[in-house]
Amino acid sequence: GRMVQTTSKGVCISETGGEFYKCKDATLKNPGTARYSSSPEKGVIFLTSGSFPDHHHDDDPNSEEIRLNRNVRVNPRTNKFTFTNTRQRRDDTNTTYQLEVVKSVDDGETWTSLMSSEGKMYPSDIHCWDATHCVFVAEASARDGVETAGGHVFYTEDGETFREVHTENNLGSESFITARMVSPTEYWAGGAANPGAVNAPALLIHS
């Protein structure tokens, strides 16, 4: 069967149930920042790309932890999770939020940028019901001094133009990390209102 996996540069596609893959680099404004992808049918791939402000003093070069997103890290050896980066970046000119969504209609041979932004938020999961109906989530933290803090949901019904359909910003720490469509117009988005522990209350929305 067909499988599509996301790499930092783009996607890897298998037509053999994961036994063999062929990898394709996406054309990104910020290469190496691909995050999630969805391929609702052969040939069509949507890809989210982006990054969040880097906290250099948080990173131990000897750490075994892998950063899953801005708020969550995991140690694959011990299966221990570390939650919530509560520190602000030291240099506002160092890095900023980056977001881009790109699309391919030829299995990654060529790519078209559908939307992009800087300094507002970064994207996480994207999921498509078909080649025209998709939803993706994004987030930003008030601790980074942005006006777009909170969790954001974007939706397209033509496969080209994404519009923001929902925002959660009561605390400024809301985080959306996953999205799933269950019909062309119905979807779920999930995360946490205030990430900080394994048992932190979940944030789920349904439309």
Coordinates of N, CA and C in Angstrom, one line a residue:
G1 N 0.8 -1.2 0.0 CA 0.0 0.0 0.0 C 0.8 1.3 0.0
R2 N 0.2 2.4 -0.2 CA 0.9 3.7 -0.3 C 1.0 4.3 1.1
M3 N 2.2 4.8 1.4 CA 2.5 5.5 2.6 C 3.3 6.7 2.3
V4 N 3.1 7.8 3.0 CA 3.8 9.0 2.9 C 4.3 9.5 4.3
Q5 N 5.6 9.6 4.4 CA 6.3 10.0 5.7 C 6.9 11.4 5.5
T6 N 6.9 12.2 6.5 CA 7.5 13.5 6.5 C 8.9 13.5 7.0
T7 N 9.8 14.2 6.3 CA 11.1 14.4 6.8 C 11.3 15.9 7.0
S8 N 12.5 16.3 7.5 CA 12.7 17.7 7.7 C 12.8 18.5 6.4
K9 N 13.1 17.8 5.3 CA 13.3 18.4 4.0 C 12.1 18.3 3.1
G10 N 11.2 17.3 3.4 CA 10.1 17.1 2.5 C 9.3 15.8 2.9
V11 N 9.2 14.9 1.9 CA 8.4 13.7 2.1 C 9.2 12.5 1.5
C12 N 8.9 11.3 2.1 CA 9.3 10.0 1.5 C 8.1 9.2 1.2
I13 N 8.0 8.7 0.0 CA 6.8 8.0 -0.5 C 7.1 6.5 -0.7
S14 N 6.2 5.7 -0.2 CA 6.3 4.2 -0.4 C 5.1 3.7 -1.1
E15 N 5.3 2.9 -2.1 CA 4.2 2.2 -2.8 C 4.2 0.7 -2.4
T16 N 5.0 0.4 -1.5 CA 5.2 -1.0 -1.1 C 4.9 -1.3 0.4
G17 N 4.0 -0.5 0.9 CA 3.7 -0.7 2.3 C 4.8 -0.4 3.3
G18 N 5.7 0.5 2.9 CA 6.8 0.9 3.8 C 8.1 0.2 3.6
E19 N 8.1 -0.8 2.7 CA 9.3 -1.6 2.5 C 10.4 -0.7 1.8
F20 N 10.0 0.0 0.8 CA 10.9 0.9 0.1 C 10.3 2.3 -0.1
Y21 N 11.2 3.3 0.1 CA 10.7 4.7 0.0 C 11.5 5.4 -1.1
K22 N 10.9 6.4 -1.7 CA 11.6 7.4 -2.5 C 11.3 8.8 -1.9
C23 N 12.4 9.5 -1.6 CA 12.3 10.8 -0.9 C 12.4 11.9 -1.9
K24 N 11.6 12.9 -1.6 CA 11.5 14.2 -2.4 C 11.7 15.4 -1.5
D25 N 12.6 16.3 -1.9 CA 12.7 17.5 -1.1 C 11.6 18.5 -1.6
A26 N 11.0 19.2 -0.6 CA 10.0 20.2 -0.9 C 10.7 21.6 -1.1
T27 N 10.1 22.4 -2.0 CA 10.6 23.8 -2.2 C 10.0 24.6 -1.1
L28 N 10.9 25.0 -0.1 CA 10.4 25.7 1.1 C 11.2 27.1 1.2
K29 N 10.5 28.1 1.7 CA 11.1 29.3 2.0 C 12.2 29.2 3.0
N30 N 12.0 28.3 3.9 CA 13.0 28.0 5.0 C 13.4 26.5 4.9
P31 N 14.3 26.1 4.1 CA 14.6 24.7 3.9 C 14.9 24.0 5.2
G32 N 14.5 22.7 5.3 CA 14.8 21.9 6.5 C 13.8 22.1 7.6
T33 N 12.7 22.8 7.3 CA 11.7 23.0 8.4 C 10.4 22.3 8.2
A34 N 10.3 21.3 7.3 CA 9.1 20.6 7.1 C 8.6 19.9 8.4
R35 N 7.3 19.9 8.6 CA 6.8 19.4 9.9 C 5.8 18.2 9.7
Y36 N 4.7 18.4 9.0 CA 3.7 17.4 8.9 C 3.2 17.4 7.4
S37 N 2.6 16.2 7.0 CA 2.1 16.1 5.6 C 0.9 15.3 5.6
S38 N 0.1 15.5 4.5 CA -1.1 14.7 4.3 C -1.2 14.4 2.8
S39 N -1.5 13.2 2.5 CA -1.6 12.8 1.0 C -3.0 12.1 0.9
P40 N -4.0 12.9 0.5 CA -5.3 12.2 0.5 C -5.5 11.3 -0.8
E41 N -4.7 11.5 -1.8 CA -4.8 10.7 -3.0 C -3.5 10.6 -3.7
K42 N -3.2 9.7 -4.5 CA -2.0 9.6 -5.2 C -1.7 10.8 -6.0
G43 N -0.5 11.3 -5.8 CA 0.0 12.5 -6.5 C -0.2 13.8 -5.7
V44 N -1.2 13.9 -4.8 CA -1.5 15.1 -4.1 C -0.9 15.0 -2.7
I45 N -0.1 16.0 -2.3 CA 0.5 16.1 -1.0 C 0.5 17.5 -0.5
F46 N 0.0 17.7 0.7 CA 0.0 19.0 1.4 C 1.0 18.8 2.5
L47 N 1.8 19.9 2.7 CA 2.9 19.9 3.7 C 3.0 21.1 4.5
T48 N 3.0 21.0 5.8 CA 3.2 22.2 6.7 C 4.7 22.3 7.0
S49 N 5.2 23.5 7.1 CA 6.6 23.8 7.3 C 6.7 25.0 8.3
G50 N 7.7 25.0 9.1 CA 7.9 26.2 10.0 C 8.7 25.9 11.2
S51 N 8.9 27.0 12.0 CA 9.8 26.9 13.2 C 9.3 27.9 14.2
F52 N 9.8 27.7 15.4 CA 9.4 28.6 16.5 C 10.7 29.3 17.1
P53 N 10.6 30.4 17.9 CA 11.8 31.0 18.4 C 12.6 30.0 19.2
D54 N 13.9 30.0 18.9 CA 14.8 29.1 19.5 C 15.4 29.7 20.8
H55 N 15.4 28.8 21.8 CA 15.9 29.2 23.1 C 17.3 28.5 23.3
H56 N 18.3 29.1 22.8 CA 19.6 28.5 22.8 C 20.1 28.0 24.2
H57 N 19.8 28.8 25.2 CA 20.2 28.4 26.5 C 19.4 27.3 27.1
D58 N 18.4 26.9 26.5 CA 17.6 25.7 26.9 C 18.2 24.4 26.4
D59 N 19.0 24.4 25.4 CA 19.5 23.2 24.7 C 20.8 22.7 25.3
D60 N 20.8 21.6 25.8 CA 22.0 20.9 26.3 C 22.6 20.0 25.1
P61 N 23.8 20.3 24.6 CA 24.3 19.5 23.5 C 24.4 18.0 23.8
N62 N 24.5 17.7 25.1 CA 24.6 16.3 25.4 C 23.2 15.6 25.8
S63 N 22.2 16.4 25.6 CA 20.9 15.9 25.9 C 20.4 14.8 24.9
E64 N 19.7 13.8 25.5 CA 19.2 12.8 24.6 C 17.8 13.1 24.1
E65 N 17.2 14.2 24.6 CA 15.9 14.6 24.3 C 15.7 15.0 22.9
I66 N 14.5 14.6 22.3 CA 14.1 15.1 21.0 C 13.0 16.0 21.2
R67 N 13.0 17.2 20.5 CA 12.0 18.2 20.6 C 10.9 17.9 19.6
L68 N 9.7 17.6 20.2 CA 8.5 17.3 19.3 C 7.9 18.6 18.8
N69 N 7.7 19.5 19.7 CA 7.3 20.9 19.3 C 7.8 21.8 20.4
R70 N 7.3 23.1 20.3 CA 7.8 24.1 21.3 C 7.6 23.7 22.7
N71 N 6.6 22.9 23.0 CA 6.2 22.6 24.4 C 6.6 21.2 24.9
V72 N 6.9 20.3 24.0 CA 7.1 18.9 24.4 C 8.4 18.4 23.9
R73 N 9.2 17.7 24.8 CA 10.4 17.0 24.4 C 10.3 15.6 25.0
V74 N 10.9 14.6 24.4 CA 10.9 13.2 24.8 C 12.3 12.6 24.7
N75 N 12.6 11.8 25.7 CA 13.9 11.1 25.8 C 13.5 9.6 25.3
P76 N 13.9 9.3 24.1 CA 13.5 8.0 23.5 C 14.1 6.8 24.3
R77 N 15.2 7.0 25.0 CA 15.8 5.9 25.8 C 15.0 5.6 27.1
T78 N 14.5 6.7 27.7 CA 13.8 6.5 29.0 C 12.3 6.7 28.9
N79 N 11.9 7.1 27.7 CA 10.5 7.4 27.5 C 9.9 8.5 28.4
K80 N 10.8 9.4 28.9 CA 10.4 10.5 29.8 C 10.1 11.7 28.9
F81 N 9.0 12.3 29.3 CA 8.6 13.6 28.6 C 8.9 14.8 29.4
T82 N 9.3 15.8 28.8 CA 9.6 17.1 29.4 C 8.6 18.1 28.8
F83 N 7.8 18.9 29.6 CA 6.8 19.7 29.1 C 7.1 21.2 29.3
T84 N 6.7 22.0 28.4 CA 6.6 23.4 28.5 C 7.9 24.1 28.6
N85 N 8.2 24.9 27.6 CA 9.3 25.8 27.6 C 8.8 27.1 28.1
T86 N 9.1 27.5 29.3 CA 8.6 28.8 29.9 C 9.5 30.0 29.7
R87 N 10.6 29.8 29.1 CA 11.6 30.9 29.0 C 11.4 31.7 27.7
Q88 N 11.6 33.0 27.8 CA 11.6 33.8 26.6 C 12.9 33.7 25.9
R89 N 12.9 34.0 24.6 CA 14.2 34.0 23.9 C 15.0 35.2 24.3
R90 N 16.3 35.1 24.3 CA 17.1 36.2 24.8 C 17.3 37.4 23.8
D91 N 17.2 37.0 22.5 CA 17.5 38.0 21.5 C 16.3 38.0 20.5
D92 N 15.5 39.0 20.5 CA 14.3 39.1 19.7 C 14.7 39.1 18.2
T93 N 15.9 39.4 17.8 CA 16.3 39.4 16.4 C 16.9 38.1 16.0
N94 N 17.0 37.1 17.0 CA 17.6 35.9 16.7 C 16.8 35.0 15.7
T95 N 15.6 34.6 16.2 CA 14.7 33.8 15.3 C 13.3 34.3 15.6
T96 N 12.4 33.8 14.8 CA 11.0 34.2 15.0 C 10.1 33.0 14.5
Y97 N 8.8 33.1 14.6 CA 7.9 32.1 14.1 C 7.9 32.1 12.6
Q98 N 7.9 30.9 12.0 CA 7.8 30.8 10.6 C 6.7 29.8 10.3
L99 N 5.9 30.1 9.3 CA 4.8 29.2 8.8 C 4.8 29.2 7.3
E100 N 4.6 28.0 6.8 CA 4.4 27.9 5.3 C 3.6 26.6 5.1
V101 N 2.7 26.6 4.1 CA 2.0 25.5 3.6 C 2.2 25.3 2.1
V102 N 2.7 24.2 1.7 CA 3.0 24.0 0.3 C 2.2 22.7 -0.2
K103 N 2.0 22.7 -1.5 CA 1.2 21.6 -2.1 C 1.9 21.0 -3.3
S104 N 1.8 19.7 -3.5 CA 2.3 19.1 -4.7 C 1.2 18.3 -5.4
V105 N 1.1 18.3 -6.7 CA 0.1 17.5 -7.4 C 0.8 16.4 -8.2
D106 N 2.1 16.3 -8.1 CA 2.8 15.3 -8.8 C 3.8 14.5 -8.0
D107 N 3.3 14.2 -6.7 CA 4.0 13.3 -5.8 C 5.4 13.9 -5.5
G108 N 5.5 15.2 -5.3 CA 6.7 15.8 -4.8 C 7.7 16.3 -5.8
E109 N 7.4 16.1 -7.1 CA 8.3 16.6 -8.1 C 8.4 18.1 -8.1
T110 N 7.2 18.8 -8.0 CA 7.2 20.2 -7.9 C 6.2 20.6 -6.8
W111 N 6.5 21.8 -6.3 CA 5.7 22.3 -5.1 C 5.2 23.7 -5.4
T112 N 4.0 24.1 -4.8 CA 3.5 25.4 -4.9 C 3.2 25.9 -3.5
S113 N 3.7 27.1 -3.1 CA 3.4 27.7 -1.8 C 2.0 28.2 -1.8
L114 N 1.2 27.7 -0.8 CA -0.2 28.2 -0.7 C -0.3 29.4 0.3
M115 N 0.5 29.4 1.3 CA 0.5 30.5 2.3 C 1.8 30.5 3.1
S116 N 2.1 31.6 3.6 CA 3.3 31.7 4.5 C 3.2 33.0 5.3
S117 N 3.9 33.0 6.5 CA 4.0 34.1 7.4 C 5.2 34.1 8.2
E118 N 5.6 35.2 8.7 CA 6.7 35.3 9.7 C 6.3 36.1 10.9
G119 N 6.8 35.6 12.0 CA 6.5 36.4 13.3 C 5.2 36.2 13.9
K120 N 4.4 35.2 13.4 CA 3.0 35.1 13.9 C 2.8 33.8 14.6
M121 N 3.1 32.7 14.0 CA 2.8 31.3 14.6 C 3.6 30.3 13.8
Y122 N 3.6 29.0 14.3 CA 4.2 27.9 13.5 C 3.2 26.8 13.4
P123 N 3.2 26.0 12.4 CA 2.2 25.0 12.1 C 2.6 23.6 12.7
S124 N 1.5 22.8 13.0 CA 1.7 21.5 13.4 C 1.0 20.6 12.4
D125 N 0.1 19.7 12.8 CA -0.5 18.7 12.0 C -1.4 19.3 10.9
I126 N -1.4 18.5 9.8 CA -2.4 18.8 8.7 C -3.0 17.5 8.3
H127 N -4.3 17.5 8.0 CA -5.0 16.3 7.5 C -6.0 16.7 6.5
C128 N -6.1 15.9 5.4 CA -7.0 16.2 4.3 C -8.0 15.0 4.1
W129 N -9.2 15.4 3.9 CA -10.2 14.4 3.6 C -10.1 14.0 2.1
D130 N -9.9 15.0 1.2 CA -9.6 14.7 -0.2 C -8.7 15.8 -0.7
A131 N -8.6 15.9 -2.0 CA -7.7 16.9 -2.6 C -8.1 18.3 -2.4
T132 N -9.3 18.6 -1.9 CA -9.7 20.0 -1.8 C -10.1 20.4 -0.4
H133 N -10.3 19.4 0.5 CA -10.8 19.7 1.9 C -9.7 19.3 2.9
C134 N -9.1 20.3 3.5 CA -8.0 20.0 4.5 C -8.1 20.9 5.7
V135 N -7.6 20.5 6.8 CA -7.5 21.3 8.0 C -6.1 21.2 8.6
F136 N -5.5 22.3 9.1 CA -4.3 22.2 9.8 C -4.3 23.1 11.0
V137 N -3.4 22.9 11.9 CA -3.4 23.6 13.2 C -2.1 24.3 13.3
A138 N -2.1 25.4 14.1 CA -0.9 26.2 14.3 C -0.9 26.8 15.7
E139 N 0.2 27.3 16.2 CA 0.2 27.9 17.5 C 1.3 28.9 17.7
A140 N 1.1 29.7 18.8 CA 2.2 30.7 19.2 C 2.0 30.9 20.7
S141 N 3.0 31.3 21.3 CA 3.0 31.6 22.8 C 3.0 33.0 23.1
A142 N 2.2 33.5 24.1 CA 2.2 34.9 24.5 C 3.6 35.2 25.1
R143 N 4.3 34.2 25.6 CA 5.6 34.5 26.2 C 6.6 35.0 25.2
D144 N 6.3 34.8 24.0 CA 7.2 35.3 22.9 C 6.8 36.7 22.4
G145 N 5.8 37.3 23.1 CA 5.4 38.7 22.8 C 4.7 38.9 21.4
V146 N 4.1 37.8 20.9 CA 3.4 38.0 19.7 C 1.9 38.3 19.9
E147 N 1.2 39.0 19.0 CA -0.2 39.3 19.1 C -1.1 38.1 18.7
T148 N -0.4 37.1 18.1 CA -1.2 36.0 17.6 C -1.1 34.8 18.5
A149 N -0.9 35.0 19.8 CA -0.7 33.9 20.7 C -2.0 33.0 20.7
G150 N -1.7 31.7 21.1 CA -2.8 30.8 21.2 C -2.8 29.7 20.1
G151 N -3.9 28.9 20.1 CA -4.0 27.8 19.1 C -4.9 28.3 17.9
H152 N -4.6 27.9 16.7 CA -5.3 28.3 15.5 C -5.6 27.2 14.6
V153 N -6.8 27.2 14.0 CA -7.2 26.2 13.1 C -7.5 26.8 11.7
F154 N -7.0 26.2 10.7 CA -7.1 26.7 9.3 C -7.8 25.6 8.5
Y155 N -8.6 26.0 7.5 CA -9.4 25.1 6.7 C -9.5 25.6 5.3
T156 N -9.4 24.6 4.4 CA -9.6 24.9 3.0 C -10.7 24.0 2.4
E157 N -11.5 24.6 1.5 CA -12.5 23.8 0.8 C -12.3 23.8 -0.7
D158 N -11.2 24.3 -1.1 CA -10.8 24.3 -2.6 C -9.4 23.8 -2.8
G159 N -8.7 23.4 -1.7 CA -7.4 22.8 -1.9 C -6.3 23.9 -2.2
E160 N -6.7 25.2 -2.1 CA -5.8 26.2 -2.5 C -5.7 27.3 -1.4
T161 N -6.8 27.8 -0.9 CA -6.9 28.9 0.0 C -7.3 28.4 1.4
F162 N -6.4 28.6 2.3 CA -6.7 28.3 3.7 C -7.2 29.5 4.5
R163 N -8.3 29.4 5.2 CA -8.7 30.5 6.0 C -8.8 30.1 7.5
E164 N -8.5 31.0 8.4 CA -8.5 30.7 9.8 C -10.0 30.6 10.2
V165 N -10.4 29.5 10.8 CA -11.8 29.3 11.2 C -12.0 29.2 12.7
H166 N -10.9 29.1 13.4 CA -11.0 29.1 14.9 C -9.7 29.5 15.6
T167 N -9.9 30.2 16.7 CA -8.7 30.6 17.5 C -9.0 30.4 19.0
E168 N -8.1 29.8 19.7 CA -8.2 29.6 21.2 C -7.1 30.5 21.8
N169 N -7.6 31.6 22.5 CA -6.6 32.5 23.1 C -7.1 33.1 24.4
N170 N -7.6 32.2 25.3 CA -8.0 32.7 26.6 C -6.8 32.9 27.5
L171 N -5.8 32.0 27.4 CA -4.6 32.1 28.3 C -3.3 32.6 27.5
G172 N -3.3 32.4 26.2 CA -2.1 32.8 25.5 C -1.1 31.6 25.4
S173 N -1.5 30.5 26.0 CA -0.6 29.3 26.0 C -1.2 28.1 25.3
E174 N -2.4 28.3 24.7 CA -3.1 27.2 24.1 C -2.3 26.6 22.9
S175 N -2.3 25.3 22.9 CA -1.4 24.6 21.9 C -2.3 23.5 21.2
F176 N -2.3 23.6 19.9 CA -2.9 22.6 19.0 C -1.8 21.8 18.3
I177 N -1.8 20.5 18.4 CA -0.8 19.7 17.8 C -1.3 18.7 16.8
T178 N -2.6 18.4 16.8 CA -3.1 17.4 15.9 C -4.5 17.8 15.4
A179 N -4.8 17.3 14.1 CA -6.0 17.6 13.5 C -6.4 16.4 12.6
R180 N -7.8 16.1 12.6 CA -8.3 15.0 11.9 C -9.6 15.4 11.3
M181 N -9.8 15.1 10.0 CA -11.1 15.3 9.3 C -11.8 14.0 9.3
V182 N -13.1 14.1 9.5 CA -14.0 12.9 9.5 C -15.0 13.0 8.4
S183 N -15.1 14.1 7.7 CA -15.9 14.3 6.5 C -15.4 15.5 5.8
P184 N -15.8 15.9 4.6 CA -15.3 17.1 4.0 C -15.5 18.4 4.8
T185 N -16.5 18.4 5.7 CA -16.8 19.6 6.5 C -16.7 19.4 8.0
E186 N -16.4 18.2 8.5 CA -16.3 18.0 9.9 C -14.9 17.6 10.3
Y187 N -14.4 18.2 11.4 CA -13.0 17.9 11.8 C -12.9 18.1 13.3
W188 N -11.8 17.5 13.8 CA -11.3 17.7 15.2 C -10.0 18.3 15.3
A189 N -9.7 19.1 16.3 CA -8.4 19.6 16.6 C -8.1 19.3 18.0
G190 N -6.8 18.9 18.4 CA -6.5 18.6 19.7 C -5.2 19.1 20.2
G191 N -5.1 19.3 21.5 CA -3.9 19.8 22.1 C -4.1 20.0 23.6
A192 N -3.6 21.1 24.1 CA -3.8 21.4 25.6 C -3.9 22.9 25.7
A193 N -4.7 23.3 26.7 CA -4.9 24.8 27.0 C -3.6 25.4 27.6
N194 N -3.0 24.6 28.5 CA -1.8 25.1 29.2 C -0.9 23.9 29.4
P195 N -0.1 23.6 28.4 CA 0.8 22.4 28.5 C 1.7 22.5 29.6
G196 N 1.8 21.4 30.4 CA 2.7 21.4 31.5 C 2.9 20.1 32.2
A197 N 2.1 19.1 31.9 CA 2.2 17.8 32.5 C 1.5 16.8 31.7
V198 N 1.8 15.5 32.0 CA 1.1 14.5 31.3 C -0.4 14.5 31.5
N199 N -0.8 14.9 32.7 CA -2.2 14.9 33.0 C -2.8 16.3 32.9
A200 N -2.2 17.2 32.1 CA -2.8 18.5 31.9 C -4.1 18.4 31.1
P201 N -5.1 19.1 31.4 CA -6.4 19.0 30.7 C -6.2 19.1 29.2
A202 N -6.9 18.3 28.5 CA -6.8 18.3 27.0 C -7.6 19.5 26.5
L203 N -7.3 20.0 25.3 CA -8.0 21.0 24.6 C -8.5 20.3 23.3
L204 N -9.8 20.1 23.2 CA -10.3 19.5 22.0 C -11.4 20.3 21.4
I205 N -11.4 20.5 20.1 CA -12.5 21.3 19.5 C -13.0 20.4 18.3
H206 N -14.3 20.6 18.0 CA -15.0 19.8 17.0 C -15.9 20.8 16.1
S207 N -15.8 20.6 14.8 CA -16.6 21.4 14.0 C -17.2 20.6 12.9

